[in-house]
C-alpha positions as protocol buffer text, in pm:
chain_id: "A"
residue {
  index: 1
  type: MET
  ca { x: 5171 y: -6142 z: 16730 }
}
residue {
  index: 2
  type: CYS
  ca { x: 5350 y: -6464 z: 16635 }
}
residue {
  index: 3
  type: THR
  ca { x: 5180 y: -6801 z: 16683 }
}
residue {
  index: 4
  type: HIS
  ca { x: 5356 y: -6867 z: 17010 }
}
residue {
  index: 5
  type: HIS
  ca { x: 5248 y: -6540 z: 17176 }
}
residue {
  index: 6
  type: TYR
  ca { x: 4908 y: -6551 z: 17026 }
}
residue {
  index: 7
  type: PHE
  ca { x: 4819 y: -6876 z: 17188 }
}
residue {
  index: 8
  type: ALA
  ca { x: 4994 y: -6770 z: 17511 }
}
residue {
  index: 9
  type: ALA
  ca { x: 4771 y: -6470 z: 17526 }
}
residue {
  index: 10
  type: TYR
  ca { x: 4457 y: -6672 z: 17423 }
}
residue {
  index: 11
  type: THR
  ca { x: 4522 y: -6936 z: 17691 }
}
residue {
  index: 12
  type: ALA
  ca { x: 4574 y: -6665 z: 17955 }
}
residue {
  index: 13
  type: GLY
  ca { x: 4226 y: -6519 z: 17871 }
}
residue {
  index: 14
  type: ILE
  ca { x: 4346 y: -6188 z: 17767 }
}
residue {
  index: 15
  type: HIS
  ca { x: 4317 y: -6214 z: 17382 }
}
residue {
  index: 16
  type: GLN
  ca { x: 4036 y: -6005 z: 17239 }
}
residue {
  index: 17
  type: GLU
  ca { x: 3931 y: -6227 z: 16949 }
}
residue {
  index: 18
  type: HIS
  ca { x: 3751 y: -5975 z: 16727 }
}
residue {
  index: 19
  type: ALA
  ca { x: 3950 y: -5660 z: 16806 }
}
residue {
  index: 20
  type: GLY
  ca { x: 4275 y: -5847 z: 16743 }
}
residue {
  index: 21
  type: VAL
  ca { x: 4446 y: -5673 z: 17043 }
}
residue {
  index: 22
  type: VAL
  ca { x: 4586 y: -5773 z: 17372 }
}
residue {
  index: 23
  type: HIS
  ca { x: 4486 y: -5584 z: 17684 }
}
residue {
  index: 24
  type: ALA
  ca { x: 4591 y: -5604 z: 18042 }
}
residue {
  index: 25
  type: LYS
  ca { x: 4256 y: -5539 z: 18216 }
}
residue {
  index: 26
  type: GLU
  ca { x: 4181 y: -5847 z: 18422 }
}
residue {
  index: 27
  type: LYS
  ca { x: 3957 y: -5925 z: 18717 }
}
residue {
  index: 28
  type: PRO
  ca { x: 4144 y: -5941 z: 19048 }
}
residue {
  index: 29
  type: CYS
  ca { x: 4188 y: -6272 z: 19235 }
}
residue {
  index: 30
  type: LYS
  ca { x: 3889 y: -6350 z: 19450 }
}
residue {
  index: 31
  type: PHE
  ca { x: 4102 y: -6393 z: 19766 }
}
residue {
  index: 32
  type: VAL
  ca { x: 4078 y: -6068 z: 19963 }
}
residue {
  index: 33
  type: GLY
  ca { x: 4399 y: -5874 z: 19983 }
}
residue {
  index: 34
  type: CYS
  ca { x: 4578 y: -6082 z: 19712 }
}
residue {
  index: 35
  type: GLY
  ca { x: 4610 y: -5824 z: 19433 }
}
residue {
  index: 36
  type: GLY
  ca { x: 4688 y: -6090 z: 19165 }
}
residue {
  index: 37
  type: ALA
  ca { x: 4504 y: -6132 z: 18842 }
}
residue {
  index: 38
  type: GLY
  ca { x: 4212 y: -6377 z: 18864 }
}
residue {
  index: 39
  type: THR
  ca { x: 4298 y: -6554 z: 18542 }
}
residue {
  index: 40
  type: ARG
  ca { x: 4226 y: -6915 z: 18664 }
}
residue {
  index: 41
  type: ARG
  ca { x: 3862 y: -6954 z: 18767 }
}
residue {
  index: 42
  type: GLY
  ca { x: 3865 y: -6620 z: 18942 }
}
residue {
  index: 43
  type: MET
  ca { x: 4198 y: -6685 z: 19120 }
}
residue {
  index: 44
  type: CYS
  ca { x: 4556 y: -6599 z: 19060 }
}
residue {
  index: 45
  type: SER
  ca { x: 4789 y: -6894 z: 18973 }
}
residue {
  index: 46
  type: LYS
  ca { x: 4916 y: -6919 z: 19338 }
}
residue {
  index: 47
  type: HIS
  ca { x: 4577 y: -6950 z: 19499 }
}
residue {
  index: 48
  type: TYR
  ca { x: 4450 y: -7170 z: 19219 }
}
residue {
  index: 49
  type: ASN
  ca { x: 4728 y: -7423 z: 19266 }
}
residue {
  index: 50
  type: ARG
  ca { x: 4691 y: -7406 z: 19647 }
}
residue {
  index: 51
  type: GLU
  ca { x: 4316 y: -7480 z: 19631 }
}
residue {
  index: 52
  type: ARG
  ca { x: 4370 y: -7768 z: 19381 }
}
residue {
  index: 53
  type: THR
  ca { x: 4646 y: -7918 z: 19586 }
}
residue {
  index: 54
  type: ALA
  ca { x: 4436 y: -7902 z: 19902 }
}
residue {
  index: 55
  type: GLY
  ca { x: 4162 y: -8098 z: 19724 }
}
residue {
  index: 56
  type: ARG
  ca { x: 3897 y: -7828 z: 19719 }
}
residue {
  index: 57
  type: LEU
  ca { x: 3875 y: -7834 z: 19347 }
}
residue {
  index: 58
  type: ALA
  ca { x: 3774 y: -8105 z: 19109 }
}
residue {
  index: 59
  type: SER
  ca { x: 4047 y: -8292 z: 18934 }
}
residue {
  index: 60
  type: HIS
  ca { x: 3944 y: -8148 z: 18605 }
}
residue {
  index: 61
  type: PRO
  ca { x: 4027 y: -7784 z: 18569 }
}
residue {
  index: 62
  type: THR
  ca { x: 3706 y: -7684 z: 18388 }
}
residue {
  index: 63
  type: HIS
  ca { x: 3474 y: -7809 z: 18674 }
}
residue {
  index: 64
  type: SER
  ca { x: 3408 y: -7689 z: 19023 }
}
residue {
  index: 65
  type: PRO
  ca { x: 3280 y: -7861 z: 19340 }
}
residue {
  index: 66
  type: GLY
  ca { x: 2917 y: -7940 z: 19313 }
}
residue {
  index: 67
  type: ALA
  ca { x: 2937 y: -8011 z: 18937 }
}
residue {
  index: 68
  type: THR
  ca { x: 2774 y: -8340 z: 18825 }
}
residue {
  index: 69
  type: ASP
  ca { x: 3102 y: -8525 z: 18792 }
}
residue {
  index: 70
  type: VAL
  ca { x: 3214 y: -8473 z: 19160 }
}
residue {
  index: 71
  type: VAL
  ca { x: 3058 y: -8595 z: 19475 }
}
residue {
  index: 72
  type: PRO
  ca { x: 3149 y: -8528 z: 19852 }
}
residue {
  index: 73
  type: ALA
  ca { x: 3439 y: -8742 z: 19965 }
}
residue {
  index: 74
  type: GLY
  ca { x: 3305 y: -8815 z: 20319 }
}
residue {
  index: 75
  type: PRO
  ca { x: 3084 y: -9132 z: 20233 }
}
residue {
  index: 76
  type: VAL
  ca { x: 3349 y: -9268 z: 20007 }
}
residue {
  index: 77
  type: ARG
  ca { x: 3610 y: -9232 z: 20278 }
}
residue {
  index: 78
  type: ALA
  ca { x: 3386 y: -9402 z: 20533 }
}
residue {
  index: 79
  type: HIS
  ca { x: 3335 y: -9697 z: 20286 }
}
residue {
  index: 80
  type: LEU
  ca { x: 3713 y: -9709 z: 20225 }
}
residue {
  index: 81
  type: VAL
  ca { x: 3779 y: -9737 z: 20609 }
}
residue {
  index: 82
  type: GLU
  ca { x: 3521 y: -10020 z: 20632 }
}
residue {
  index: 83
  type: LEU
  ca { x: 3698 y: -10212 z: 20356 }
}
residue {
  index: 84
  type: ILE
  ca { x: 4044 y: -10157 z: 20517 }
}
residue {
  index: 85
  type: GLU
  ca { x: 3923 y: -10256 z: 20863 }
}
residue {
  index: 86
  type: GLY
  ca { x: 3789 y: -10570 z: 20686 }
}
residue {
  index: 87
  type: GLY
  ca { x: 4141 y: -10658 z: 20576 }
}
residue {
  index: 88
  type: LEU
  ca { x: 4168 y: -10489 z: 20233 }
}
residue {
  index: 89
  type: PRO
  ca { x: 4488 y: -10276 z: 20201 }
}
residue {
  index: 90
  type: PRO
  ca { x: 4468 y: -9956 z: 19997 }
}
residue {
  index: 91
  type: GLY
  ca { x: 4678 y: -10109 z: 19708 }
}
residue {
  index: 92
  type: ARG
  ca { x: 4443 y: -10405 z: 19662 }
}
residue {
  index: 93
  type: ILE
  ca { x: 4138 y: -10167 z: 19671 }
}
residue {
  index: 94
  type: ALA
  ca { x: 4307 y: -9974 z: 19393 }
}
residue {
  index: 95
  type: MET
  ca { x: 4366 y: -10297 z: 19188 }
}
residue {
  index: 96
  type: LEU
  ca { x: 4019 y: -10423 z: 19236 }
}
residue {
  index: 97
  type: THR
  ca { x: 3839 y: -10098 z: 19159 }
}
residue {
  index: 98
  type: GLY
  ca { x: 4074 y: -9956 z: 18892 }
}
residue {
  index: 99
  type: VAL
  ca { x: 4102 y: -9628 z: 19098 }
}
residue {
  index: 100
  type: ASN
  ca { x: 4442 y: -9468 z: 19122 }
}
residue {
  index: 101
  type: LEU
  ca { x: 4618 y: -9542 z: 19448 }
}
residue {
  index: 102
  type: ASN
  ca { x: 4699 y: -9180 z: 19507 }
}
residue {
  index: 103
  type: THR
  ca { x: 4320 y: -9095 z: 19487 }
}
residue {
  index: 104
  type: ILE
  ca { x: 4251 y: -9355 z: 19746 }
}
residue {
  index: 105
  type: ILE
  ca { x: 4529 y: -9232 z: 19976 }
}
residue {
  index: 106
  type: GLY
  ca { x: 4390 y: -8887 z: 19934 }
}
residue {
  index: 107
  type: LEU
  ca { x: 4039 y: -8993 z: 20007 }
}
residue {
  index: 108
  type: LEU
  ca { x: 4149 y: -9166 z: 20327 }
}
residue {
  index: 109
  type: GLY
  ca { x: 4238 y: -8821 z: 20472 }
}
residue {
  index: 110
  type: ALA
  ca { x: 4599 y: -8801 z: 20389 }
}
residue {
  index: 111
  type: LYS
  ca { x: 4709 y: -8448 z: 20440 }
}
residue {
  index: 112
  type: ARG
  ca { x: 4808 y: -8247 z: 20139 }
}
residue {
  index: 113
  type: ARG
  ca { x: 5052 y: -7964 z: 20127 }
}
residue {
  index: 114
  type: GLY
  ca { x: 4781 y: -7729 z: 20228 }
}
residue {
  index: 115
  type: GLY
  ca { x: 4699 y: -7941 z: 20536 }
}
residue {
  index: 116
  type: VAL
  ca { x: 4337 y: -7994 z: 20420 }
}
residue {
  index: 117
  type: PRO
  ca { x: 4183 y: -8340 z: 20355 }
}
residue {
  index: 118
  type: VAL
  ca { x: 4029 y: -8416 z: 20020 }
}
residue {
  index: 119
  type: ARG
  ca { x: 3667 y: -8292 z: 20027 }
}
residue {
  index: 120
  type: VAL
  ca { x: 3542 y: -8397 z: 19680 }
}
residue {
  index: 121
  type: THR
  ca { x: 3614 y: -8675 z: 19440 }
}
residue {
  index: 122
  type: ALA
  ca { x: 3518 y: -8788 z: 19098 }
}
residue {
  index: 123
  type: ARG
  ca { x: 3179 y: -8948 z: 19072 }
}
residue {
  index: 124
  type: SER
  ca { x: 3336 y: -9244 z: 18867 }
}
residue {
  index: 125
  type: SER
  ca { x: 3579 y: -9303 z: 19149 }
}
residue {
  index: 126
  type: ALA
  ca { x: 3315 y: -9296 z: 19412 }
}
residue {
  index: 127
  type: THR
  ca { x: 3099 y: -9535 z: 19212 }
}
residue {
  index: 128
  type: ARG
  ca { x: 3377 y: -9790 z: 19168 }
}
residue {
  index: 129
  type: ILE
  ca { x: 3477 y: -9782 z: 19535 }
}
residue {
  index: 130
  type: GLY
  ca { x: 3121 y: -9806 z: 19633 }
}
residue {
  index: 131
  type: LEU
  ca { x: 3072 y: -10125 z: 19433 }
}
residue {
  index: 132
  type: LEU
  ca { x: 3344 y: -10316 z: 19619 }
}
residue {
  index: 133
  type: ARG
  ca { x: 3201 y: -10522 z: 19896 }
}
residue {
  index: 134
  type: LEU
  ca { x: 3367 y: -10739 z: 20169 }
}
residue {
  index: 135
  type: THR
  ca { x: 3064 y: -10970 z: 20154 }
}
residue {
  index: 136
  type: THR
  ca { x: 2721 y: -10973 z: 19974 }
}
residue {
  index: 137
  type: GLU
  ca { x: 2569 y: -11211 z: 20229 }
}
residue {
  index: 138
  type: HIS
  ca { x: 2328 y: -10955 z: 20394 }
}
residue {
  index: 139
  type: LEU
  ca { x: 2272 y: -10716 z: 20114 }
}
residue {
  index: 140
  type: PRO
  ca { x: 1943 y: -10673 z: 19921 }
}
residue {
  index: 141
  type: SER
  ca { x: 1918 y: -10859 z: 19593 }
}
residue {
  index: 142
  type: ARG
  ca { x: 1913 y: -10541 z: 19386 }
}
residue {
  index: 143
  type: THR
  ca { x: 2228 y: -10392 z: 19545 }
}
residue {
  index: 144
  type: PRO
  ca { x: 2503 y: -10332 z: 19292 }
}
residue {
  index: 145
  type: THR
  ca { x: 2841 y: -10496 z: 19339 }
}
residue {
  index: 146
  type: LEU
  ca { x: 3148 y: -10551 z: 19132 }
}
residue {
  index: 147
  type: ALA
  ca { x: 3118 y: -10799 z: 18860 }
}
residue {
  index: 148
  type: LEU
  ca { x: 3484 y: -10910 z: 18915 }
}
residue {
  index: 149
  type: GLY
  ca { x: 3406 y: -11207 z: 19156 }
}
residue {
  index: 150
  type: ALA
  ca { x: 3131 y: -11345 z: 18930 }
}
residue {
  index: 151
  type: ARG
  ca { x: 3363 y: -11307 z: 18628 }
}
residue {
  index: 152
  type: ARG
  ca { x: 3646 y: -11489 z: 18792 }
}
residue {
  index: 153
  type: ARG
  ca { x: 3418 y: -11775 z: 18894 }
}
residue {
  index: 154
  type: LEU
  ca { x: 3285 y: -11823 z: 18540 }
}
residue {
  index: 155
  type: ARG
  ca { x: 3637 y: -11806 z: 18400 }
}
residue {
  index: 156
  type: ALA
  ca { x: 3765 y: -12061 z: 18651 }
}
residue {
  index: 157
  type: LEU
  ca { x: 3482 y: -12295 z: 18534 }
}
residue {
  index: 158
  type: LEU
  ca { x: 3586 y: -12248 z: 18177 }
}
residue {
  index: 159
  type: ALA
  ca { x: 3948 y: -12315 z: 18284 }
}
residue {
  index: 160
  type: SER
  ca { x: 3830 y: -12652 z: 18426 }
}
residue {
  index: 161
  type: GLY
  ca { x: 3671 y: -12750 z: 18097 }
}
residue {
  index: 162
  type: TRP
  ca { x: 3303 y: -12652 z: 18152 }
}
residue {
  index: 163
  type: ALA
  ca { x: 3133 y: -12527 z: 17836 }
}
residue {
  index: 164
  type: VAL
  ca { x: 2944 y: -12193 z: 17837 }
}
residue {
  index: 165
  type: ASP
  ca { x: 2616 y: -12361 z: 17742 }
}
residue {
  index: 166
  type: GLU
  ca { x: 2636 y: -12603 z: 18034 }
}
residue {
  index: 167
  type: ILE
  ca { x: 2730 y: -12324 z: 18283 }
}
residue {
  index: 168
  type: ALA
  ca { x: 2433 y: -12121 z: 18141 }
}
residue {
  index: 169
  type: ALA
  ca { x: 2199 y: -12412 z: 18190 }
}
residue {
  index: 170
  type: ARG
  ca { x: 2322 y: -12449 z: 18551 }
}
residue {
  index: 171
  type: LEU
  ca { x: 2258 y: -12081 z: 18619 }
}
residue {
  index: 172
  type: GLY
  ca { x: 1918 y: -12086 z: 18439 }
}
residue {
  index: 173
  type: VAL
  ca { x: 2018 y: -11806 z: 18205 }
}
residue {
  index: 174
  type: ALA
  ca { x: 2100 y: -11782 z: 17832 }
}
residue {
  index: 175
  type: ALA
  ca { x: 2451 y: -11825 z: 17716 }
}
residue {
  index: 176
  type: VAL
  ca { x: 2470 y: -11461 z: 17608 }
}
residue {
  index: 177
  type: ALA
  ca { x: 2417 y: -11366 z: 17978 }
}
residue {
  index: 178
  type: VAL
  ca { x: 2721 y: -11572 z: 18075 }
}
residue {
  index: 179
  type: GLU
  ca { x: 2919 y: -11408 z: 17794 }
}
residue {
  index: 180
  type: ALA
  ca { x: 2818 y: -11061 z: 17923 }
}
residue {
  index: 181
  type: ILE
  ca { x: 2957 y: -11141 z: 18266 }
}
residue {
  index: 182
  type: LEU
  ca { x: 3281 y: -11289 z: 18125 }
}
residue {
  index: 183
  type: SER
  ca { x: 3344 y: -10960 z: 17949 }
}
residue {
  index: 184
  type: PRO
  ca { x: 3590 y: -10726 z: 18130 }
}
residue {
  index: 185
  type: GLU
  ca { x: 3374 y: -10444 z: 18006 }
}
residue {
  index: 186
  type: LEU
  ca { x: 3087 y: -10523 z: 18250 }
}
residue {
  index: 187
  type: GLU
  ca { x: 3182 y: -10334 z: 18567 }
}
residue {
  index: 188
  type: ALA
  ca { x: 2878 y: -10409 z: 18795 }
}
residue {
  index: 189
  type: ILE
  ca { x: 2607 y: -10662 z: 18851 }
}
residue {
  index: 190
  type: ASN
  ca { x: 2338 y: -10690 z: 19112 }
}
residue {
  index: 191
  type: VAL
  ca { x: 2377 y: -10913 z: 19426 }
}
residue {
  index: 192
  type: ALA
  ca { x: 2109 y: -11155 z: 19286 }
}
residue {
  index: 193
  type: THR
  ca { x: 2319 y: -11220 z: 18980 }
}
residue {
  index: 194
  type: HIS
  ca { x: 2624 y: -11267 z: 19193 }
}
residue {
  index: 195
  type: ARG
  ca { x: 2450 y: -11521 z: 19407 }
}
residue {
  index: 196
  type: LYS
  ca { x: 2310 y: -11696 z: 19093 }
}
residue {
  index: 197
  type: VAL
  ca { x: 2676 y: -11745 z: 18975 }
}
residue {
  index: 198
  type: HIS
  ca { x: 2815 y: -11844 z: 19315 }
}
residue {
  index: 199
  type: SER
  ca { x: 2581 y: -12135 z: 19381 }
}
residue {
  index: 200
  type: PRO
  ca { x: 2672 y: -12365 z: 19080 }
}
residue {
  index: 201
  type: TYR
  ca { x: 3032 y: -12249 z: 19104 }
}
residue {
  index: 202
  type: ARG
  ca { x: 3059 y: -12418 z: 19440 }
}
residue {
  index: 203
  type: GLN
  ca { x: 2922 y: -12734 z: 19281 }
}
residue {
  index: 204
  type: LEU
  ca { x: 3124 y: -12737 z: 18972 }
}
residue {
  index: 205
  type: ALA
  ca { x: 3459 y: -12571 z: 19061 }
}
residue {
  index: 206
  type: MET
  ca { x: 3615 y: -12891 z: 19206 }
}
residue {
  index: 207
  type: ALA
  ca { x: 3428 y: -13139 z: 18989 }
}
residue {
  index: 208
  type: PRO
  ca { x: 3562 y: -13133 z: 18628 }
}
residue {
  index: 209
  type: PRO
  ca { x: 3309 y: -13224 z: 18362 }
}
residue {
  index: 210
  type: PRO
  ca { x: 3301 y: -13578 z: 18235 }
}
residue {
  index: 211
  type: VAL
  ca { x: 3421 y: -13455 z: 17892 }
}
residue {
  index: 212
  type: PRO
  ca { x: 3604 y: -13129 z: 17903 }
}
residue {
  index: 213
  type: ASP
  ca { x: 3503 y: -12876 z: 17648 }
}
residue {
  index: 214
  type: GLN
  ca { x: 3818 y: -12800 z: 17439 }
}
residue {
  index: 215
  type: ALA
  ca { x: 3690 y: -12460 z: 17323 }
}
residue {
  index: 216
  type: SER
  ca { x: 3659 y: -12350 z: 17694 }
}
residue {
  index: 217
  type: LEU
  ca { x: 4009 y: -12492 z: 17772 }
}
residue {
  index: 218
  type: ASP
  ca { x: 4157 y: -12317 z: 17472 }
}
residue {
  index: 219
  type: ARG
  ca { x: 3990 y: -11986 z: 17564 }
}
residue {
  index: 220
  type: ALA
  ca { x: 4097 y: -12005 z: 17928 }
}
residue {
  index: 221
  type: HIS
  ca { x: 4456 y: -12084 z: 17820 }
}
residue {
  index: 222
  type: ALA
  ca { x: 4466 y: -11796 z: 17582 }
}
residue {
  index: 223
  type: GLY
  ca { x: 4339 y: -11559 z: 17859 }
}
residue {
  index: 224
  type: ARG
  ca { x: 4545 y: -11713 z: 18131 }
}
residue {
  index: 225
  type: TRP
  ca { x: 4243 y: -11765 z: 18345 }
}
residue {
  index: 226
  type: PRO
  ca { x: 4322 y: -11953 z: 18672 }
}
residue {
  index: 227
  type: THR
  ca { x: 4106 y: -12241 z: 18793 }
}
residue {
  index: 228
  type: ALA
  ca { x: 3926 y: -12225 z: 19124 }
}
residue {
  index: 229
  type: ILE
  ca { x: 4215 y: -12385 z: 19309 }
}
residue {
  index: 230
  type: CYS
  ca { x: 4438 y: -12091 z: 19217 }
}
residue {
  index: 231
  type: TRP
  ca { x: 4254 y: -11845 z: 19436 }
}
residue {
  index: 232
  type: ALA
  ca { x: 4269 y: -11792 z: 19808 }
}
residue {
  index: 233
  type: ASN
  ca { x: 3992 y: -11539 z: 19796 }
}
residue {
  index: 234
  type: ILE
  ca { x: 3840 y: -11529 z: 19454 }
}
residue {
  index: 235
  type: ASP
  ca { x: 3661 y: -11201 z: 19519 }
}
residue {
  index: 236
  type: LEU
  ca { x: 3934 y: -11004 z: 19683 }
}
residue {
  index: 237
  type: ASP
  ca { x: 4276 y: -11145 z: 19583 }
}
residue {
  index: 238
  type: ALA
  ca { x: 4500 y: -10879 z: 19439 }
}
residue {
  index: 239
  type: GLU
  ca { x: 4675 y: -11101 z: 19188 }
}
residue {
  index: 240
  type: ARG
  ca { x: 4588 y: -11425 z: 19021 }
}
residue {
  index: 241
  type: TYR
  ca { x: 4805 y: -11718 z: 19100 }
}
residue {
  index: 242
  type: ALA
  ca { x: 5138 y: -11698 z: 18926 }
}
residue {
  index: 243
  type: SER
  ca { x: 5196 y: -12062 z: 18846 }
}
residue {
  index: 244
  type: ILE
  ca { x: 4910 y: -12124 z: 18597 }
}
residue {
  index: 245
  type: PRO
  ca { x: 5006 y: -12444 z: 18408 }
}
residue {
  index: 246
  type: GLN
  ca { x: 5121 y: -12398 z: 18056 }
}
residue {
  index: 247
  type: ALA
  ca { x: 5012 y: -12600 z: 17769 }
}
residue {
  index: 248
  type: ALA
  ca { x: 5277 y: -12851 z: 17651 }
}
């Protein structure tokens, strides 16, 4: 075979590696009465595509429902409904969590072409959505929540001229802990940490330091970090305030 046909046969699962021949003997599609070749996870292409479109298969073609990277969609859907009823539209949820908007729409029960709601979703998507809270007021201290709100608060303080060391002292933590929250790589913190950031933020946000820390101001300007006054809801705003002052 030429290279093109070799890889075509190999991909279809009908290449016999050691014998060097191609044969047409294949298992039938698992759907009764289909008659097609079950070349795609025991299904013909028609039924495989229908099942995947209907949301009954995991998004990755090499995994099946029940694998460790997928979870039932029901609890995730219920949490999404709670967020939306609390005033968060799907687009904002997508922005805050980093989950694709189409995934969120599918989880909300939007009908696919097969007329069947999504039944499973990626564990990573479920985790990110589950971390988004309308409020942490009544949650246990060890409950995980998105680090986004705490990060925005700390960045707002730096944008007002507060030094990292001073913020850390107010929080009662080491400066390295403040830097960890400032990093966009940190996805989640517990509610206790969120509250620890929130308390001094309320005291410092509208009271600039006696001597602004130039390093903090430069860092905030480089990152275009808004000050506290730029946010209507620092935890849930979809976009940061557009008119961030520019340096002269």
